[in-house]
Amino acid sequence: MPSRVLSRRRAVYRVSFSLIFAAFLVLSTSVAVGVATTLHQMSVATPASAADAPPPVDPKYLVILVLDGAEPGYLRLGSLPNLDALRRNGVEYDRAFAGILESETPAGHATLSTGSTPAHDGLLGFNWIRNDNDAVRLFDPSAIRSGQLERVMQEAGAPTIASIFKAGHPRAKVVAVSGHKYYAADPLGGPAADYILYYAPDPKGHYVPTAVPGHVPPASILNDPSLIGPNVSLPPGGEDTLAVKLAMAAFRKVHQQVTLINIPEFDWPLGHVYGGETDRARALMQDFDRDLGFIEKTYRRAGVLNKTVFVVTADHGMAPLKYQVPDSVMDDAVAASGTTSLETTYSTAGYVWLQDSTRAQIVAGDIVNKRAAHIQSVYYKVTRSSGDAYVHAGGMPISPQVDRANQYMLQSFIGGNAPDVVAFCTEDAAFVTTGAASWKGNHGGAAWGSQHIPLIMSGAGVVHGRISHAPARLEDIAPTVLSLFRMSTPGMQGSLLADALANPSRTQTRAQRTLDAALSPVVDALRSESQSELSQ
Ligand SMILES: [Zn+2]
């Protein structure tokens, strides 16, 4: 809830693009094309009958629902009639993953909206320092309200769903909404969004909708008494429902074509505080399903439900926190190396930005030498004439496939601002400050639990009743949904998921198969490290 503060993050960063990322993909692709047919596993399940199929219509409206930190399994907790219908009328990806570092809320939402990795869209995580002296700390409403987050996005220059949609439809409105997660709503909308809304307590303690300056809607939306919570201690699901009601209040007033909603409670408190406890998760999903029904009812009344594309996904995974690694393992290594850390971020990975980056190899080596339990691998950054790269310093024995998967993840944020040292925890482990209250779940790193996300796309132009095993990434969502609106996406790094389309071209299908073949080894390797996931 908003009154609670997740006091945990310190970090730093600098911007650049990833030629190495591209080179890695090209290399992987050239190796993997030969086995594309075996690696590209795709099946069609429960095809909808012709009677179920709506008449073909061009989509006009887009609704993206980000269930913050929701585990894919939540989407099958019991009967969820509205969600189940979306799945029947759409495609579900059962091996979808964030595909980025850090697997944190601001970075995940930015990757979703920009169709690009943090290396390209500029948003690395919660905290970093750009250009060695420009601190970015996003776990603070003033960082959003002062426009700092959006300046980072603007300077990076990556297009967004909002900017591309509005370039194609200048009069279209784009609205982004959250509950308390201002740091989710802002990157989800981005600089081009019309209205960016979230919830915060007012001076009387009421829980009220507010807008990011520069993205303020008509006053009648924010002042609607039915959208005000009596206080910040709402019952479970109450905050999620308010976010949806706020988005629909905006829809009734301004009829926005693009609605982007962060649904916050799956991450906080469900994942972090309660470890995704099944009964609580089921109850939250039932609330969400009812809210989804409310959205559909609102669109049906407006006569546009059959012209709407829905996406249900998450911004990152959520891993149970069974094993703790003390932050001091990394902090002590920095101190022993004779330099200091400008910033650190500790989650299911540890990220350190050094005052003297030439000490990175020494720090990484010292962490390895401590042989701390549940540190899978340690990498340090080097700067070469060809650009920055990460070198594996050591850790537990890992296969070349896992090392390549880790490298793939590291490429997603590499550049001048990426951390100097990265330590990945094993599955279900996370760094924890000694003496701090322990969470029951976390994310942030490369392990499969932190990366695995739900993904359903449904509606006008989307194939019906398909379960795809394609390794879909957050960055692929924007190019895929925008293609349904016949919009091209120059400047987005992500790729079109052809198997989401009712009528993909052969060229689109071939391109996806090539990429799937390159990415499947990454997903396979991350999953192979995840015994708990594999045993499910
Ligand atoms: Zn999140």
Short mmCIF file of N, CA and C in Angstrom, two decimals, residues 62-69 96-100 102 104-118 120-123 153 158-164 174 176-177 183-190 258-263 310-316 453-457 472-482 489 491-495 497:
data_model
loop_
_atom_site.label_atom_id
_atom_site.label_comp_id
_atom_site.label_asym_id
_atom_site.label_seq_id
_atom_site.Cartn_x
_atom_site.Cartn_y
_atom_site.Cartn_z
N LEU A 62 -7.21 0.03 -27.79
CA LEU A 62 -6.22 -0.85 -27.18
C LEU A 62 -6.30 -0.71 -25.66
N VAL A 63 -6.34 -1.86 -24.99
CA VAL A 63 -6.32 -1.88 -23.52
C VAL A 63 -5.20 -2.80 -23.08
N ILE A 64 -4.21 -2.28 -22.38
CA ILE A 64 -3.13 -3.11 -21.85
C ILE A 64 -3.22 -3.10 -20.34
N LEU A 65 -3.33 -4.28 -19.76
CA LEU A 65 -3.46 -4.45 -18.32
C LEU A 65 -2.20 -5.12 -17.80
N VAL A 66 -1.44 -4.39 -17.00
CA VAL A 66 -0.19 -4.92 -16.47
C VAL A 66 -0.43 -5.34 -15.03
N LEU A 67 -0.50 -6.64 -14.82
CA LEU A 67 -0.67 -7.17 -13.47
C LEU A 67 0.72 -7.20 -12.83
N ASP A 68 1.02 -6.17 -12.08
CA ASP A 68 2.38 -5.94 -11.62
C ASP A 68 2.94 -7.15 -10.88
N GLY A 69 4.01 -7.72 -11.43
CA GLY A 69 4.67 -8.83 -10.75
C GLY A 69 3.84 -10.09 -10.62
N ALA A 96 6.56 -16.68 -21.94
CA ALA A 96 6.87 -15.24 -22.06
C ALA A 96 7.81 -14.84 -20.93
N PHE A 97 8.69 -13.91 -21.25
CA PHE A 97 9.61 -13.43 -20.21
C PHE A 97 9.91 -11.95 -20.40
N ALA A 98 10.33 -11.32 -19.29
CA ALA A 98 10.61 -9.89 -19.37
C ALA A 98 11.74 -9.64 -20.37
N GLY A 99 12.80 -10.44 -20.27
CA GLY A 99 13.89 -10.33 -21.25
C GLY A 99 14.79 -9.13 -21.01
N ILE A 100 14.68 -8.53 -19.83
CA ILE A 100 15.50 -7.35 -19.54
C ILE A 100 16.04 -7.39 -18.13
N GLU A 102 17.18 -4.18 -15.32
CA GLU A 102 16.76 -4.94 -14.17
C GLU A 102 15.29 -5.32 -14.36
N GLU A 104 12.63 -4.87 -12.96
CA GLU A 104 11.99 -3.99 -11.98
C GLU A 104 10.88 -3.18 -12.65
N THR A 105 10.02 -2.60 -11.83
CA THR A 105 8.80 -1.96 -12.33
C THR A 105 9.03 -0.82 -13.34
N PRO A 106 9.88 0.16 -13.06
CA PRO A 106 10.03 1.24 -14.06
C PRO A 106 10.59 0.71 -15.38
N ALA A 107 11.59 -0.17 -15.30
CA ALA A 107 12.21 -0.70 -16.51
C ALA A 107 11.24 -1.58 -17.29
N GLY A 108 10.47 -2.40 -16.58
CA GLY A 108 9.52 -3.28 -17.25
C GLY A 108 8.43 -2.51 -17.98
N HIS A 109 7.90 -1.50 -17.31
CA HIS A 109 6.84 -0.70 -17.96
C HIS A 109 7.40 0.11 -19.12
N ALA A 110 8.64 0.60 -18.98
CA ALA A 110 9.24 1.35 -20.10
C ALA A 110 9.48 0.42 -21.29
N THR A 111 9.95 -0.79 -21.02
CA THR A 111 10.18 -1.73 -22.13
C THR A 111 8.87 -2.09 -22.82
N LEU A 112 7.82 -2.25 -22.02
CA LEU A 112 6.51 -2.53 -22.61
C LEU A 112 6.06 -1.36 -23.50
N SER A 113 6.21 -0.14 -23.02
CA SER A 113 5.69 0.99 -23.79
C SER A 113 6.60 1.37 -24.95
N THR A 114 7.90 1.16 -24.81
CA THR A 114 8.81 1.57 -25.89
C THR A 114 9.11 0.43 -26.86
N GLY A 115 8.75 -0.80 -26.51
CA GLY A 115 9.13 -1.92 -27.37
C GLY A 115 10.64 -2.03 -27.51
N SER A 116 11.35 -1.59 -26.49
CA SER A 116 12.82 -1.57 -26.54
C SER A 116 13.39 -1.89 -25.18
N THR A 117 14.65 -2.28 -25.17
CA THR A 117 15.30 -2.64 -23.91
C THR A 117 15.76 -1.38 -23.16
N PRO A 118 16.09 -1.55 -21.87
CA PRO A 118 16.62 -0.42 -21.10
C PRO A 118 17.85 0.24 -21.75
N HIS A 120 18.23 0.93 -24.64
CA HIS A 120 17.75 1.79 -25.71
C HIS A 120 16.75 2.83 -25.22
N ASP A 121 15.97 2.49 -24.17
CA ASP A 121 14.96 3.47 -23.72
C ASP A 121 15.42 4.27 -22.50
N GLY A 122 16.58 3.91 -21.95
CA GLY A 122 17.19 4.74 -20.91
C GLY A 122 16.80 4.43 -19.49
N LEU A 123 15.75 3.60 -19.27
CA LEU A 123 15.27 3.35 -17.91
C LEU A 123 15.77 2.00 -17.40
N MET A 153 13.50 9.40 -20.69
CA MET A 153 12.92 8.75 -21.87
C MET A 153 13.10 9.64 -23.12
N ALA A 158 13.62 6.81 -27.57
CA ALA A 158 12.89 5.64 -28.07
C ALA A 158 11.41 6.00 -28.26
N PRO A 159 10.81 5.61 -29.39
CA PRO A 159 9.37 5.85 -29.55
C PRO A 159 8.58 5.00 -28.56
N THR A 160 7.32 5.38 -28.33
CA THR A 160 6.46 4.63 -27.41
C THR A 160 5.16 4.26 -28.11
N ILE A 161 4.41 3.40 -27.47
CA ILE A 161 3.06 3.10 -27.98
C ILE A 161 2.30 4.41 -28.15
N ALA A 162 2.39 5.28 -27.15
CA ALA A 162 1.66 6.55 -27.21
C ALA A 162 2.14 7.41 -28.37
N SER A 163 3.45 7.53 -28.55
CA SER A 163 3.95 8.43 -29.60
C SER A 163 3.61 7.89 -30.98
N ILE A 164 3.70 6.59 -31.16
CA ILE A 164 3.40 6.02 -32.48
C ILE A 164 1.90 6.08 -32.75
N VAL A 174 -4.39 8.97 -25.28
CA VAL A 174 -3.71 7.86 -24.60
C VAL A 174 -3.73 8.15 -23.11
N ALA A 176 -2.72 6.58 -19.25
CA ALA A 176 -2.02 5.58 -18.42
C ALA A 176 -2.41 5.79 -16.97
N VAL A 177 -2.64 4.67 -16.25
CA VAL A 177 -3.19 4.74 -14.89
C VAL A 177 -2.50 3.70 -14.01
N TYR A 183 5.56 5.37 -10.49
CA TYR A 183 6.75 5.00 -11.26
C TYR A 183 6.44 3.88 -12.27
N ALA A 184 5.19 3.41 -12.27
CA ALA A 184 4.73 2.48 -13.32
C ALA A 184 3.90 3.23 -14.36
N ALA A 185 2.97 4.07 -13.88
CA ALA A 185 2.08 4.78 -14.80
C ALA A 185 2.87 5.71 -15.72
N ASP A 186 3.90 6.37 -15.16
CA ASP A 186 4.62 7.37 -15.96
C ASP A 186 5.39 6.74 -17.12
N PRO A 187 6.20 5.70 -16.91
CA PRO A 187 6.86 5.10 -18.07
C PRO A 187 5.89 4.36 -18.99
N LEU A 188 4.79 3.87 -18.45
CA LEU A 188 3.82 3.17 -19.29
C LEU A 188 3.20 4.14 -20.30
N GLY A 189 2.88 5.33 -19.83
CA GLY A 189 2.36 6.35 -20.75
C GLY A 189 3.48 6.99 -21.55
N GLY A 190 4.49 7.46 -20.83
CA GLY A 190 5.61 8.14 -21.48
C GLY A 190 5.26 9.56 -21.86
N VAL A 258 -6.32 4.50 -26.41
CA VAL A 258 -5.33 3.64 -25.77
C VAL A 258 -5.43 3.79 -24.26
N THR A 259 -5.66 2.68 -23.57
CA THR A 259 -5.77 2.66 -22.11
C THR A 259 -4.72 1.70 -21.56
N LEU A 260 -3.83 2.21 -20.75
CA LEU A 260 -2.72 1.42 -20.21
C LEU A 260 -2.85 1.44 -18.69
N ILE A 261 -3.09 0.28 -18.09
CA ILE A 261 -3.36 0.25 -16.65
C ILE A 261 -2.37 -0.65 -15.93
N ASN A 262 -1.69 -0.09 -14.95
CA ASN A 262 -0.88 -0.89 -14.02
C ASN A 262 -1.77 -1.29 -12.87
N ILE A 263 -1.85 -2.62 -12.63
CA ILE A 263 -2.66 -3.18 -11.54
C ILE A 263 -1.67 -3.55 -10.43
N PHE A 310 -7.06 -6.46 -26.39
CA PHE A 310 -6.68 -6.54 -24.98
C PHE A 310 -5.34 -7.26 -24.84
N VAL A 311 -4.52 -6.74 -23.94
CA VAL A 311 -3.29 -7.43 -23.55
C VAL A 311 -3.30 -7.55 -22.03
N VAL A 312 -3.05 -8.75 -21.53
CA VAL A 312 -2.88 -8.95 -20.09
C VAL A 312 -1.48 -9.51 -19.88
N THR A 313 -0.67 -8.80 -19.10
CA THR A 313 0.71 -9.25 -18.90
C THR A 313 1.22 -8.75 -17.56
N ALA A 314 2.53 -8.87 -17.34
CA ALA A 314 3.17 -8.34 -16.13
C ALA A 314 4.46 -7.65 -16.54
N ASP A 315 4.97 -6.82 -15.65
CA ASP A 315 6.19 -6.07 -15.96
C ASP A 315 7.46 -6.82 -15.61
N HIS A 316 7.35 -7.86 -14.82
CA HIS A 316 8.48 -8.72 -14.41
C HIS A 316 7.88 -9.91 -13.69
N ILE A 453 6.77 -14.18 -17.15
CA ILE A 453 5.57 -13.33 -17.02
C ILE A 453 4.39 -13.97 -17.75
N PRO A 454 3.18 -13.64 -17.31
CA PRO A 454 2.00 -14.05 -18.08
C PRO A 454 1.87 -13.16 -19.32
N LEU A 455 1.27 -13.68 -20.36
CA LEU A 455 0.99 -12.83 -21.53
C LEU A 455 -0.18 -13.41 -22.32
N ILE A 456 -1.25 -12.65 -22.37
CA ILE A 456 -2.41 -12.99 -23.21
C ILE A 456 -2.69 -11.78 -24.09
N MET A 457 -2.88 -12.03 -25.38
CA MET A 457 -3.38 -10.98 -26.28
C MET A 457 -4.68 -11.50 -26.86
N ALA A 472 8.20 -15.14 -26.08
CA ALA A 472 7.80 -13.74 -26.27
C ALA A 472 8.39 -12.88 -25.17
N ARG A 473 8.83 -11.70 -25.55
CA ARG A 473 9.45 -10.78 -24.58
C ARG A 473 8.58 -9.53 -24.41
N LEU A 474 8.81 -8.82 -23.31
CA LEU A 474 8.09 -7.55 -23.10
C LEU A 474 8.25 -6.63 -24.30
N GLU A 475 9.45 -6.58 -24.88
CA GLU A 475 9.70 -5.63 -25.96
C GLU A 475 8.96 -6.02 -27.25
N ASP A 476 8.46 -7.24 -27.31
CA ASP A 476 7.74 -7.67 -28.52
C ASP A 476 6.26 -7.28 -28.48
N ILE A 477 5.76 -6.90 -27.33
CA ILE A 477 4.32 -6.63 -27.21
C ILE A 477 3.92 -5.40 -28.03
N ALA A 478 4.67 -4.29 -27.88
CA ALA A 478 4.29 -3.06 -28.59
C ALA A 478 4.32 -3.25 -30.11
N PRO A 479 5.41 -3.80 -30.68
CA PRO A 479 5.39 -3.99 -32.14
C PRO A 479 4.25 -4.90 -32.60
N THR A 480 3.90 -5.89 -31.77
CA THR A 480 2.85 -6.82 -32.17
C THR A 480 1.48 -6.15 -32.14
N VAL A 481 1.16 -5.48 -31.05
CA VAL A 481 -0.19 -4.88 -30.99
C VAL A 481 -0.31 -3.72 -31.98
N LEU A 482 0.76 -2.95 -32.16
CA LEU A 482 0.66 -1.82 -33.10
C LEU A 482 0.48 -2.32 -34.53
N THR A 489 6.57 0.33 -36.67
CA THR A 489 7.20 0.68 -35.40
C THR A 489 8.71 0.89 -35.57
N GLY A 491 12.27 2.11 -34.92
CA GLY A 491 12.89 2.55 -33.67
C GLY A 491 12.60 1.65 -32.50
N MET A 492 11.65 0.71 -32.65
CA MET A 492 11.42 -0.26 -31.58
C MET A 492 12.30 -1.48 -31.83
N GLN A 493 12.94 -1.98 -30.78
CA GLN A 493 13.84 -3.13 -30.93
C GLN A 493 13.10 -4.45 -30.99
N GLY A 494 11.93 -4.49 -30.39
CA GLY A 494 11.19 -5.74 -30.29
C GLY A 494 10.73 -6.23 -31.65
N SER A 495 10.25 -7.46 -31.67
CA SER A 495 9.85 -8.09 -32.93
C SER A 495 8.38 -8.45 -32.90
N LEU A 497 5.29 -10.69 -33.01
CA LEU A 497 4.94 -12.08 -32.71
C LEU A 497 3.88 -12.51 -33.73
#
